[in-house]
Amino acid sequence: MRRKVIQIADSTQLISLPRKWALSHNIKKGDELDIIEKESQLIIQTPKSKNSSNITVEIQNLDRDSIMFLIRALYKNGYDEITIKFENSLCDNFRTKEKMKIIDVIRSEISRLNGVELFTQKENYCVIRNISEDTTRAFDSMLKRLFMLASETMQDLIEGYERNDAALLETIQKKHDVVTKFTVYCQRLLNKIEDSQFKRNELVFHILEIIDTIMDLLKYNSRKILKDKVKASAKSVKVCKAIHKSFNMYVELFYNFDMEKIYELNKNRYSVLRELSELQNKIHKDEFSIISNMSQILEYVLGLTNSSIALNY
């Protein structure tokens, strides 16, 4: 189908919507539509998700973590209604070496997921149902918020480490959980929305997985600092701040892609690695362990950068 372009004033051009399509989607005056640019294409769509889908699963002989990962995977895949059946009411928690109520595990995982609720609860099954509208605009907003919160969490970890602030370090766990909630919601939206601004959604999905892994690293580092009462020297804090700088440089690259930014990212990366090597025998082993763990973020940022290059070419 072709449409003629109508020129309005000097800077505005219009095309009309196909009447049949507008009627079928109940488009009215004043409604907003999503417009996605893909090279030579303009994709016009209503801010709605794919058709709803349901699934039923049985969770026999699964432990706490397996149940959580299964629910999270189904959520990411975009199911709107998930029925979970179980014969036994208890499951193993290998971390605590105790039994847990399956329904408590399910409730705990749901609390980490955006836009779903436990809709029905019976003796041997429950139903999780989506209560939100999944749209392209929701994804764009959530992704920006996710990057911001991930950077802030890294900043708080470094400040807590530098100031020996246990109270600030203890907040990292909750901040990790919030970012994880946003991450899996973004992954869900990538599977739900008809089209996005990205040429390859699987690359963005991978980027989100790496962000989630970085958040895990921050969580474990905060626990180690608190548990072992690790003290920070000015030199190790300097390294941590340079690593944080790399992450922020990547966020800027993601939203404003430029190969020259990658040059600066690589320059910063190798500078940090050299400093890390020089500090190996000059600081306490526990302190070196912290910055060595933090340096893994440089490798994750490298993976993020490679994915962004692929997204833009």
PDB file of C-alpha atoms in Angstrom:
ATOM      1  CA  MET A   1       0.000   0.000   0.000  1.00  0.00           C
ATOM      2  CA  ARG A   2       1.230   3.488  -0.841  1.00  0.00           C
ATOM      3  CA  ARG A   3       0.368   6.875   0.628  1.00  0.00           C
ATOM      4  CA  LYS A   4       1.148  10.346  -0.751  1.00  0.00           C
ATOM      5  CA  VAL A   5       3.022  12.753   1.490  1.00  0.00           C
ATOM      6  CA  ILE A   6       1.136  15.956   2.320  1.00  0.00           C
ATOM      7  CA  GLN A   7       3.238  19.057   2.971  1.00  0.00           C
ATOM      8  CA  ILE A   8       2.015  21.275   5.839  1.00  0.00           C
ATOM      9  CA  ALA A   9       3.957  24.545   6.194  1.00  0.00           C
ATOM     10  CA  ASP A  10       7.717  24.291   5.673  1.00  0.00           C
ATOM     11  CA  SER A  11       8.753  21.639   8.166  1.00  0.00           C
ATOM     12  CA  THR A  12       5.758  19.313   8.599  1.00  0.00           C
ATOM     13  CA  GLN A  13       4.858  16.371   6.365  1.00  0.00           C
ATOM     14  CA  LEU A  14       1.831  14.105   6.845  1.00  0.00           C
ATOM     15  CA  ILE A  15       0.547  10.761   5.570  1.00  0.00           C
ATOM     16  CA  SER A  16      -2.947   9.379   6.185  1.00  0.00           C
ATOM     17  CA  LEU A  17      -3.660   6.147   8.063  1.00  0.00           C
ATOM     18  CA  PRO A  18      -5.418   3.314   6.188  1.00  0.00           C
ATOM     19  CA  ARG A  19      -9.112   3.623   7.098  1.00  0.00           C
ATOM     20  CA  LYS A  20      -9.677  -0.117   7.571  1.00  0.00           C
ATOM     21  CA  TRP A  21      -6.679  -0.401   9.922  1.00  0.00           C
ATOM     22  CA  ALA A  22      -7.731   2.659  11.941  1.00  0.00           C
ATOM     23  CA  LEU A  23     -11.252   1.276  12.388  1.00  0.00           C
ATOM     24  CA  SER A  24     -10.062  -2.201  13.362  1.00  0.00           C
ATOM     25  CA  HIS A  25      -7.865  -0.701  16.104  1.00  0.00           C
ATOM     26  CA  ASN A  26     -10.472   1.874  17.169  1.00  0.00           C
ATOM     27  CA  ILE A  27      -8.160   4.812  16.449  1.00  0.00           C
ATOM     28  CA  LYS A  28      -9.796   8.128  17.342  1.00  0.00           C
ATOM     29  CA  LYS A  29      -8.834  11.796  17.208  1.00  0.00           C
ATOM     30  CA  GLY A  30      -6.295  12.603  19.919  1.00  0.00           C
ATOM     31  CA  ASP A  31      -5.043   9.012  20.311  1.00  0.00           C
ATOM     32  CA  GLU A  32      -1.285   8.463  20.465  1.00  0.00           C
ATOM     33  CA  LEU A  33       0.513   5.927  18.279  1.00  0.00           C
ATOM     34  CA  ASP A  34       4.004   4.503  18.627  1.00  0.00           C
ATOM     35  CA  ILE A  35       6.326   5.241  15.682  1.00  0.00           C
ATOM     36  CA  ILE A  36       9.531   3.228  15.398  1.00  0.00           C
ATOM     37  CA  GLU A  37      12.326   4.128  12.995  1.00  0.00           C
ATOM     38  CA  LYS A  38      14.134   1.170  11.394  1.00  0.00           C
ATOM     39  CA  GLU A  39      16.520   2.383   8.704  1.00  0.00           C
ATOM     40  CA  SER A  40      14.267   3.196   5.701  1.00  0.00           C
ATOM     41  CA  GLN A  41      11.118   1.996   7.487  1.00  0.00           C
ATOM     42  CA  LEU A  42       8.651   3.732   9.789  1.00  0.00           C
ATOM     43  CA  ILE A  43       6.633   1.265  11.850  1.00  0.00           C
ATOM     44  CA  ILE A  44       3.355   2.673  13.180  1.00  0.00           C
ATOM     45  CA  GLN A  45       1.638   0.697  15.912  1.00  0.00           C
ATOM     46  CA  THR A  46      -0.876   1.032  18.698  1.00  0.00           C
ATOM     47  CA  PRO A  47       0.724   0.985  22.167  1.00  0.00           C
ATOM     48  CA  LYS A  48      -0.421  -2.572  22.827  1.00  0.00           C
ATOM     49  CA  SER A  49       1.358  -5.854  23.333  1.00  0.00           C
ATOM     50  CA  LYS A  50       1.013  -9.203  21.607  1.00  0.00           C
ATOM     51  CA  ASN A  51      -2.008 -11.376  22.310  1.00  0.00           C
ATOM     52  CA  SER A  52      -2.132 -12.764  25.807  1.00  0.00           C
ATOM     53  CA  SER A  53      -0.843 -16.280  26.373  1.00  0.00           C
ATOM     54  CA  ASN A  54      -1.251 -18.791  29.179  1.00  0.00           C
ATOM     55  CA  ILE A  55       0.792 -21.748  30.388  1.00  0.00           C
ATOM     56  CA  THR A  56       0.446 -24.476  33.026  1.00  0.00           C
ATOM     57  CA  VAL A  57       3.499 -26.098  34.631  1.00  0.00           C
ATOM     58  CA  GLU A  58       3.990 -28.756  37.300  1.00  0.00           C
ATOM     59  CA  ILE A  59       6.846 -28.321  39.768  1.00  0.00           C
ATOM     60  CA  GLN A  60       7.453 -31.760  41.204  1.00  0.00           C
ATOM     61  CA  ASN A  61      10.730 -32.295  43.082  1.00  0.00           C
ATOM     62  CA  LEU A  62      12.103 -28.811  42.472  1.00  0.00           C
ATOM     63  CA  ASP A  63      14.100 -26.844  45.039  1.00  0.00           C
ATOM     64  CA  ARG A  64      13.572 -23.196  45.983  1.00  0.00           C
ATOM     65  CA  ASP A  65      16.025 -21.749  43.449  1.00  0.00           C
ATOM     66  CA  SER A  66      14.716 -23.909  40.583  1.00  0.00           C
ATOM     67  CA  ILE A  67      11.142 -22.765  41.261  1.00  0.00           C
ATOM     68  CA  MET A  68      12.220 -19.113  41.320  1.00  0.00           C
ATOM     69  CA  PHE A  69      14.221 -19.430  38.092  1.00  0.00           C
ATOM     70  CA  LEU A  70      11.321 -21.221  36.359  1.00  0.00           C
ATOM     71  CA  ILE A  71       8.796 -18.516  37.294  1.00  0.00           C
ATOM     72  CA  ARG A  72      11.242 -15.810  36.221  1.00  0.00           C
ATOM     73  CA  ALA A  73      11.857 -17.509  32.863  1.00  0.00           C
ATOM     74  CA  LEU A  74       8.117 -17.842  32.154  1.00  0.00           C
ATOM     75  CA  TYR A  75       7.652 -14.192  33.107  1.00  0.00           C
ATOM     76  CA  LYS A  76      10.471 -13.103  30.770  1.00  0.00           C
ATOM     77  CA  ASN A  77       8.917 -15.135  27.960  1.00  0.00           C
ATOM     78  CA  GLY A  78       5.817 -12.945  28.171  1.00  0.00           C
ATOM     79  CA  TYR A  79       3.119 -15.241  29.557  1.00  0.00           C
ATOM     80  CA  ASP A  80       0.116 -13.338  30.927  1.00  0.00           C
ATOM     81  CA  GLU A  81      -1.263 -16.167  33.043  1.00  0.00           C
ATOM     82  CA  ILE A  82       0.880 -18.856  34.664  1.00  0.00           C
ATOM     83  CA  THR A  83      -0.755 -21.771  36.479  1.00  0.00           C
ATOM     84  CA  ILE A  84       1.614 -23.633  38.789  1.00  0.00           C
ATOM     85  CA  LYS A  85       0.621 -27.086  40.042  1.00  0.00           C
ATOM     86  CA  PHE A  86       2.329 -28.911  42.910  1.00  0.00           C
ATOM     87  CA  GLU A  87       1.565 -32.049  44.940  1.00  0.00           C
ATOM     88  CA  ASN A  88       3.857 -31.368  47.881  1.00  0.00           C
ATOM     89  CA  SER A  89       3.524 -28.111  49.792  1.00  0.00           C
ATOM     90  CA  LEU A  90       7.225 -27.980  50.741  1.00  0.00           C
ATOM     91  CA  CYS A  91      10.497 -27.735  48.822  1.00  0.00           C
ATOM     92  CA  ASP A  92      14.207 -27.782  49.686  1.00  0.00           C
ATOM     93  CA  ASN A  93      16.201 -24.633  50.310  1.00  0.00           C
ATOM     94  CA  PHE A  94      19.768 -25.831  49.776  1.00  0.00           C
ATOM     95  CA  ARG A  95      21.304 -22.567  51.003  1.00  0.00           C
ATOM     96  CA  THR A  96      19.694 -22.753  54.458  1.00  0.00           C
ATOM     97  CA  LYS A  97      19.371 -26.569  54.502  1.00  0.00           C
ATOM     98  CA  GLU A  98      15.711 -26.210  55.465  1.00  0.00           C
ATOM     99  CA  LYS A  99      12.296 -26.928  53.987  1.00  0.00           C
ATOM    100  CA  MET A 100      10.193 -24.029  52.683  1.00  0.00           C
ATOM    101  CA  LYS A 101       6.551 -23.667  51.744  1.00  0.00           C
ATOM    102  CA  ILE A 102       6.282 -23.635  47.955  1.00  0.00           C
ATOM    103  CA  ILE A 103       3.662 -20.904  48.057  1.00  0.00           C
ATOM    104  CA  ASP A 104       6.065 -18.706  50.063  1.00  0.00           C
ATOM    105  CA  VAL A 105       8.734 -19.227  47.395  1.00  0.00           C
ATOM    106  CA  ILE A 106       6.227 -18.267  44.695  1.00  0.00           C
ATOM    107  CA  ARG A 107       5.110 -15.175  46.609  1.00  0.00           C
ATOM    108  CA  SER A 108       8.712 -14.115  47.151  1.00  0.00           C
ATOM    109  CA  GLU A 109       9.535 -14.368  43.457  1.00  0.00           C
ATOM    110  CA  ILE A 110       6.349 -12.556  42.395  1.00  0.00           C
ATOM    111  CA  SER A 111       7.318  -9.647  44.650  1.00  0.00           C
ATOM    112  CA  ARG A 112      10.417  -9.226  42.465  1.00  0.00           C
ATOM    113  CA  LEU A 113       8.428  -9.119  39.218  1.00  0.00           C
ATOM    114  CA  ASN A 114       6.782  -6.004  37.846  1.00  0.00           C
ATOM    115  CA  GLY A 115       3.114  -6.008  36.856  1.00  0.00           C
ATOM    116  CA  VAL A 116       1.997  -9.484  38.018  1.00  0.00           C
ATOM    117  CA  GLU A 117       0.077 -10.691  41.061  1.00  0.00           C
ATOM    118  CA  LEU A 118      -0.904 -13.972  42.694  1.00  0.00           C
ATOM    119  CA  PHE A 119      -4.486 -14.117  41.425  1.00  0.00           C
ATOM    120  CA  THR A 120      -5.634 -17.521  42.734  1.00  0.00           C
ATOM    121  CA  GLN A 121      -4.234 -19.704  45.504  1.00  0.00           C
ATOM    122  CA  LYS A 122      -5.492 -23.236  46.212  1.00  0.00           C
ATOM    123  CA  GLU A 123      -4.134 -26.249  48.089  1.00  0.00           C
ATOM    124  CA  ASN A 124      -2.216 -27.732  45.162  1.00  0.00           C
ATOM    125  CA  TYR A 125      -2.037 -24.965  42.577  1.00  0.00           C
ATOM    126  CA  CYS A 126      -1.913 -21.211  42.121  1.00  0.00           C
ATOM    127  CA  VAL A 127      -2.390 -18.748  39.266  1.00  0.00           C
ATOM    128  CA  ILE A 128      -0.113 -15.790  38.527  1.00  0.00           C
ATOM    129  CA  ARG A 129      -1.713 -13.136  36.325  1.00  0.00           C
ATOM    130  CA  ASN A 130      -0.443 -10.076  34.480  1.00  0.00           C
ATOM    131  CA  ILE A 131      -2.148  -6.847  35.596  1.00  0.00           C
ATOM    132  CA  SER A 132      -0.195  -4.300  33.529  1.00  0.00           C
ATOM    133  CA  GLU A 133      -0.149  -3.152  29.911  1.00  0.00           C
ATOM    134  CA  ASP A 134       3.139  -4.008  28.215  1.00  0.00           C
ATOM    135  CA  THR A 135       4.107  -1.301  25.716  1.00  0.00           C
ATOM    136  CA  THR A 136       7.084   0.049  23.822  1.00  0.00           C
ATOM    137  CA  ARG A 137       6.941   3.262  25.841  1.00  0.00           C
ATOM    138  CA  ALA A 138       7.026   1.305  29.098  1.00  0.00           C
ATOM    139  CA  PHE A 139      10.174  -0.452  27.876  1.00  0.00           C
ATOM    140  CA  ASP A 140      11.989   2.758  26.929  1.00  0.00           C
ATOM    141  CA  SER A 141      11.206   4.368  30.279  1.00  0.00           C
ATOM    142  CA  MET A 142      12.146   1.290  32.301  1.00  0.00           C
ATOM    143  CA  LEU A 143      15.431   0.763  30.449  1.00  0.00           C
ATOM    144  CA  LYS A 144      16.613   4.306  31.183  1.00  0.00           C
ATOM    145  CA  ARG A 145      15.645   3.908  34.818  1.00  0.00           C
ATOM    146  CA  LEU A 146      17.466   0.577  34.992  1.00  0.00           C
ATOM    147  CA  PHE A 147      20.748   2.056  33.730  1.00  0.00           C
ATOM    148  CA  MET A 148      20.429   4.949  36.172  1.00  0.00           C
ATOM    149  CA  LEU A 149      19.775   2.687  39.177  1.00  0.00           C
ATOM    150  CA  ALA A 150      22.601   0.313  38.242  1.00  0.00           C
ATOM    151  CA  SER A 151      25.035   3.238  38.146  1.00  0.00           C
ATOM    152  CA  GLU A 152      23.713   4.621  41.440  1.00  0.00           C
ATOM    153  CA  THR A 153      24.091   1.211  43.111  1.00  0.00           C
ATOM    154  CA  MET A 154      27.706   1.021  41.973  1.00  0.00           C
ATOM    155  CA  GLN A 155      28.285   4.543  43.287  1.00  0.00           C
ATOM    156  CA  ASP A 156      26.756   3.640  46.672  1.00  0.00           C
ATOM    157  CA  LEU A 157      28.904   0.520  46.962  1.00  0.00           C
ATOM    158  CA  ILE A 158      32.076   2.523  46.303  1.00  0.00           C
ATOM    159  CA  GLU A 159      31.074   5.276  48.743  1.00  0.00           C
ATOM    160  CA  GLY A 160      30.154   2.738  51.416  1.00  0.00           C
ATOM    161  CA  TYR A 161      33.477   0.973  50.895  1.00  0.00           C
ATOM    162  CA  GLU A 162      35.442   4.246  50.972  1.00  0.00           C
ATOM    163  CA  ARG A 163      33.746   5.603  54.112  1.00  0.00           C
ATOM    164  CA  ASN A 164      33.430   2.245  55.862  1.00  0.00           C
ATOM    165  CA  ASP A 165      29.690   2.925  55.972  1.00  0.00           C
ATOM    166  CA  ALA A 166      27.985  -0.349  56.915  1.00  0.00           C
ATOM    167  CA  ALA A 167      24.500   1.167  56.693  1.00  0.00           C
ATOM    168  CA  LEU A 168      25.061   2.230  53.077  1.00  0.00           C
ATOM    169  CA  LEU A 169      26.594  -1.125  52.155  1.00  0.00           C
ATOM    170  CA  GLU A 170      23.592  -2.922  53.624  1.00  0.00           C
ATOM    171  CA  THR A 171      21.316  -1.117  51.142  1.00  0.00           C
ATOM    172  CA  ILE A 172      23.022  -2.762  48.148  1.00  0.00           C
ATOM    173  CA  GLN A 173      20.977  -5.976  48.477  1.00  0.00           C
ATOM    174  CA  LYS A 174      17.648  -4.150  48.139  1.00  0.00           C
ATOM    175  CA  LYS A 175      18.969  -2.010  45.296  1.00  0.00           C
ATOM    176  CA  HIS A 176      20.146  -5.185  43.567  1.00  0.00           C
ATOM    177  CA  ASP A 177      16.630  -6.618  43.890  1.00  0.00           C
ATOM    178  CA  VAL A 178      15.056  -3.476  42.398  1.00  0.00           C
ATOM    179  CA  VAL A 179      17.404  -3.498  39.391  1.00  0.00           C
ATOM    180  CA  THR A 180      16.772  -7.228  38.902  1.00  0.00           C
ATOM    181  CA  LYS A 181      13.028  -6.501  38.919  1.00  0.00           C
ATOM    182  CA  PHE A 182      13.481  -3.873  36.204  1.00  0.00           C
ATOM    183  CA  THR A 183      15.827  -6.102  34.207  1.00  0.00           C
ATOM    184  CA  VAL A 184      13.470  -9.062  33.961  1.00  0.00           C
ATOM    185  CA  TYR A 185      10.572  -6.696  33.182  1.00  0.00           C
ATOM    186  CA  CYS A 186      12.526  -5.202  30.273  1.00  0.00           C
ATOM    187  CA  GLN A 187      13.306  -8.712  29.029  1.00  0.00           C
ATOM    188  CA  ARG A 188       9.620  -9.575  29.281  1.00  0.00           C
ATOM    189  CA  LEU A 189       8.702  -6.477  27.262  1.00  0.00           C
ATOM    190  CA  LEU A 190      11.203  -7.394  24.546  1.00  0.00           C
ATOM    191  CA  ASN A 191       9.343 -10.686  24.145  1.00  0.00           C
ATOM    192  CA  LYS A 192       5.892  -9.071  24.344  1.00  0.00           C
ATOM    193  CA  ILE A 193       5.923  -5.935  22.202  1.00  0.00           C
ATOM    194  CA  GLU A 194       5.382  -6.362  18.479  1.00  0.00           C
ATOM    195  CA  ASP A 195       8.295  -4.129  17.489  1.00  0.00           C
ATOM    196  CA  SER A 196      10.932  -2.099  19.252  1.00  0.00           C
ATOM    197  CA  GLN A 197      13.387   0.581  18.235  1.00  0.00           C
ATOM    198  CA  PHE A 198      16.157  -2.030  18.096  1.00  0.00           C
ATOM    199  CA  LYS A 199      17.115  -3.988  14.998  1.00  0.00           C
ATOM    200  CA  ARG A 200      17.935  -7.102  17.046  1.00  0.00           C
ATOM    201  CA  ASN A 201      16.066  -7.635  20.284  1.00  0.00           C
ATOM    202  CA  GLU A 202      18.212 -10.633  21.222  1.00  0.00           C
ATOM    203  CA  LEU A 203      21.246  -8.344  21.572  1.00  0.00           C
ATOM    204  CA  VAL A 204      19.352  -6.053  23.938  1.00  0.00           C
ATOM    205  CA  PHE A 205      18.197  -9.131  25.861  1.00  0.00           C
ATOM    206  CA  HIS A 206      21.871 -10.115  26.206  1.00  0.00           C
ATOM    207  CA  ILE A 207      22.797  -6.602  27.361  1.00  0.00           C
ATOM    208  CA  LEU A 208      20.169  -6.876  30.092  1.00  0.00           C
ATOM    209  CA  GLU A 209      21.581 -10.246  31.183  1.00  0.00           C
ATOM    210  CA  ILE A 210      25.028  -8.665  31.574  1.00  0.00           C
ATOM    211  CA  ILE A 211      23.595  -5.787  33.627  1.00  0.00           C
ATOM    212  CA  ASP A 212      21.959  -8.358  35.908  1.00  0.00           C
ATOM    213  CA  THR A 213      25.306 -10.158  36.297  1.00  0.00           C
ATOM    214  CA  ILE A 214      27.036  -6.878  37.201  1.00  0.00           C
ATOM    215  CA  MET A 215      24.404  -6.287  39.882  1.00  0.00           C
ATOM    216  CA  ASP A 216      25.075  -9.760  41.312  1.00  0.00           C
ATOM    217  CA  LEU A 217      28.768  -8.910  41.522  1.00  0.00           C
ATOM    218  CA  LEU A 218      28.012  -5.685  43.414  1.00  0.00           C
ATOM    219  CA  LYS A 219      25.753  -7.574  45.812  1.00  0.00           C
ATOM    220  CA  TYR A 220      28.385 -10.223  46.585  1.00  0.00           C
ATOM    221  CA  ASN A 221      31.112  -7.601  46.991  1.00  0.00           C
ATOM    222  CA  SER A 222      29.012  -5.649  49.491  1.00  0.00           C
ATOM    223  CA  ARG A 223      28.453  -8.841  51.487  1.00  0.00           C
ATOM    224  CA  LYS A 224      32.178  -9.613  51.514  1.00  0.00           C
ATOM    225  CA  ILE A 225      33.132  -6.092  52.626  1.00  0.00           C
ATOM    226  CA  LEU A 226      30.642  -6.305  55.501  1.00  0.00           C
ATOM    227  CA  LYS A 227      31.465  -9.876  56.515  1.00  0.00           C
ATOM    228  CA  ASP A 228      35.262  -9.518  56.422  1.00  0.00           C
ATOM    229  CA  LYS A 229      35.267  -5.849  57.510  1.00  0.00           C
ATOM    230  CA  VAL A 230      37.495  -4.963  54.559  1.00  0.00           C
ATOM    231  CA  LYS A 231      39.091  -1.519  54.808  1.00  0.00           C
ATOM    232  CA  ALA A 232      39.623   0.606  51.720  1.00  0.00           C
ATOM    233  CA  SER A 233      42.773   2.496  50.824  1.00  0.00           C
ATOM    234  CA  ALA A 234      42.772   5.561  48.587  1.00  0.00           C
ATOM    235  CA  LYS A 235      44.434   3.514  45.838  1.00  0.00           C
ATOM    236  CA  SER A 236      41.762   0.816  45.732  1.00  0.00           C
ATOM    237  CA  VAL A 237      38.964   3.404  45.832  1.00  0.00           C
ATOM    238  CA  LYS A 238      40.582   5.148  42.860  1.00  0.00           C
ATOM    239  CA  VAL A 239      40.452   1.878  40.899  1.00  0.00           C
ATOM    240  CA  CYS A 240      36.801   1.319  41.819  1.00  0.00           C
ATOM    241  CA  LYS A 241      35.876   4.826  40.689  1.00  0.00           C
ATOM    242  CA  ALA A 242      37.625   4.288  37.359  1.00  0.00           C
ATOM    243  CA  ILE A 243      35.629   1.071  36.891  1.00  0.00           C
ATOM    244  CA  HIS A 244      32.429   2.968  37.650  1.00  0.00           C
ATOM    245  CA  LYS A 245      33.491   5.544  35.070  1.00  0.00           C
ATOM    246  CA  SER A 246      33.731   2.778  32.458  1.00  0.00           C
ATOM    247  CA  PHE A 247      30.161   1.700  33.169  1.00  0.00           C
ATOM    248  CA  ASN A 248      28.871   5.261  32.844  1.00  0.00           C
ATOM    249  CA  MET A 249      30.817   5.692  29.616  1.00  0.00           C
ATOM    250  CA  TYR A 250      29.056   2.618  28.257  1.00  0.00           C
ATOM    251  CA  VAL A 251      25.611   3.999  29.152  1.00  0.00           C
ATOM    252  CA  GLU A 252      26.473   7.151  27.203  1.00  0.00           C
ATOM    253  CA  LEU A 253      27.600   4.958  24.293  1.00  0.00           C
ATOM    254  CA  PHE A 254      24.346   2.974  24.365  1.00  0.00           C
ATOM    255  CA  TYR A 255      22.197   6.069  23.930  1.00  0.00           C
ATOM    256  CA  ASN A 256      24.595   8.094  21.758  1.00  0.00           C
ATOM    257  CA  PHE A 257      26.603   5.593  19.751  1.00  0.00           C
ATOM    258  CA  ASP A 258      29.960   6.843  18.480  1.00  0.00           C
ATOM    259  CA  MET A 259      33.052   4.740  17.724  1.00  0.00           C
ATOM    260  CA  GLU A 260      35.238   7.441  19.298  1.00  0.00           C
ATOM    261  CA  LYS A 261      33.559   6.693  22.628  1.00  0.00           C
ATOM    262  CA  ILE A 262      34.755   3.093  22.301  1.00  0.00           C
ATOM    263  CA  TYR A 263      38.310   4.393  21.928  1.00  0.00           C
ATOM    264  CA  GLU A 264      37.946   6.190  25.271  1.00  0.00           C
ATOM    265  CA  LEU A 265      36.366   3.124  26.871  1.00  0.00           C
ATOM    266  CA  ASN A 266      39.284   0.929  25.848  1.00  0.00           C
ATOM    267  CA  LYS A 267      41.780   3.549  26.998  1.00  0.00           C
ATOM    268  CA  ASN A 268      40.168   3.661  30.445  1.00  0.00           C
ATOM    269  CA  ARG A 269      39.950  -0.138  30.626  1.00  0.00           C
ATOM    270  CA  TYR A 270      43.658  -0.734  30.058  1.00  0.00           C
ATOM    271  CA  SER A 271      44.591   2.081  32.420  1.00  0.00           C
ATOM    272  CA  VAL A 272      42.606   0.378  35.204  1.00  0.00           C
ATOM    273  CA  LEU A 273      44.091  -3.030  34.433  1.00  0.00           C
ATOM    274  CA  ARG A 274      47.613  -1.602  34.701  1.00  0.00           C
ATOM    275  CA  GLU A 275      46.815   0.019  38.049  1.00  0.00           C
ATOM    276  CA  LEU A 276      45.335  -3.238  39.289  1.00  0.00           C
ATOM    277  CA  SER A 277      48.470  -5.155  38.342  1.00  0.00           C
ATOM    278  CA  GLU A 278      50.681  -2.642  40.151  1.00  0.00           C
ATOM    279  CA  LEU A 279      48.608  -2.907  43.345  1.00  0.00           C
ATOM    280  CA  GLN A 280      48.683  -6.698  43.596  1.00  0.00           C
ATOM    281  CA  ASN A 281      51.466  -6.883  46.186  1.00  0.00           C
ATOM    282  CA  LYS A 282      51.025  -3.416  47.703  1.00  0.00           C
ATOM    283  CA  ILE A 283      47.665  -3.734  49.481  1.00  0.00           C
ATOM    284  CA  HIS A 284      46.049  -6.260  51.818  1.00  0.00           C
ATOM    285  CA  LYS A 285      44.839  -9.444  50.122  1.00  0.00           C
ATOM    286  CA  ASP A 286      41.199  -8.850  51.180  1.00  0.00           C
ATOM    287  CA  GLU A 287      41.308  -5.370  49.712  1.00  0.00           C
ATOM    288  CA  PHE A 288      42.863  -6.672  46.510  1.00  0.00           C
ATOM    289  CA  SER A 289      40.153  -9.336  46.340  1.00  0.00           C
ATOM    290  CA  ILE A 290      37.487  -6.614  46.331  1.00  0.00           C
ATOM    291  CA  ILE A 291      39.012  -4.557  43.518  1.00  0.00           C
ATOM    292  CA  SER A 292      39.872  -7.718  41.593  1.00  0.00           C
ATOM    293  CA  ASN A 293      36.213  -8.718  41.721  1.00  0.00           C
ATOM    294  CA  MET A 294      35.204  -5.202  40.711  1.00  0.00           C
ATOM    295  CA  SER A 295      37.568  -5.361  37.736  1.00  0.00           C
ATOM    296  CA  GLN A 296      35.360  -8.091  36.242  1.00  0.00           C
ATOM    297  CA  ILE A 297      32.963  -5.260  35.420  1.00  0.00           C
ATOM    298  CA  LEU A 298      35.506  -4.091  32.832  1.00  0.00           C
ATOM    299  CA  GLU A 299      35.096  -7.405  31.003  1.00  0.00           C
ATOM    300  CA  TYR A 300      31.320  -7.167  31.254  1.00  0.00           C
ATOM    301  CA  VAL A 301      31.465  -3.631  29.848  1.00  0.00           C
ATOM    302  CA  LEU A 302      33.555  -5.010  26.983  1.00  0.00           C
ATOM    303  CA  GLY A 303      30.765  -7.496  26.252  1.00  0.00           C
ATOM    304  CA  LEU A 304      28.187  -4.710  26.472  1.00  0.00           C
ATOM    305  CA  THR A 305      30.226  -2.624  24.041  1.00  0.00           C
ATOM    306  CA  ASN A 306      30.483  -5.458  21.517  1.00  0.00           C
ATOM    307  CA  SER A 307      26.708  -5.915  21.646  1.00  0.00           C
ATOM    308  CA  SER A 308      26.157  -2.193  21.069  1.00  0.00           C
ATOM    309  CA  ILE A 309      28.460  -2.233  18.055  1.00  0.00           C
ATOM    310  CA  ALA A 310      26.408  -5.087  16.588  1.00  0.00           C
ATOM    311  CA  LEU A 311      23.197  -3.159  17.319  1.00  0.00           C
ATOM    312  CA  ASN A 312      24.384  -0.151  15.347  1.00  0.00           C
ATOM    313  CA  TYR A 313      25.777  -1.869  12.229  1.00  0.00           C
TER     314      TYR A 313
END
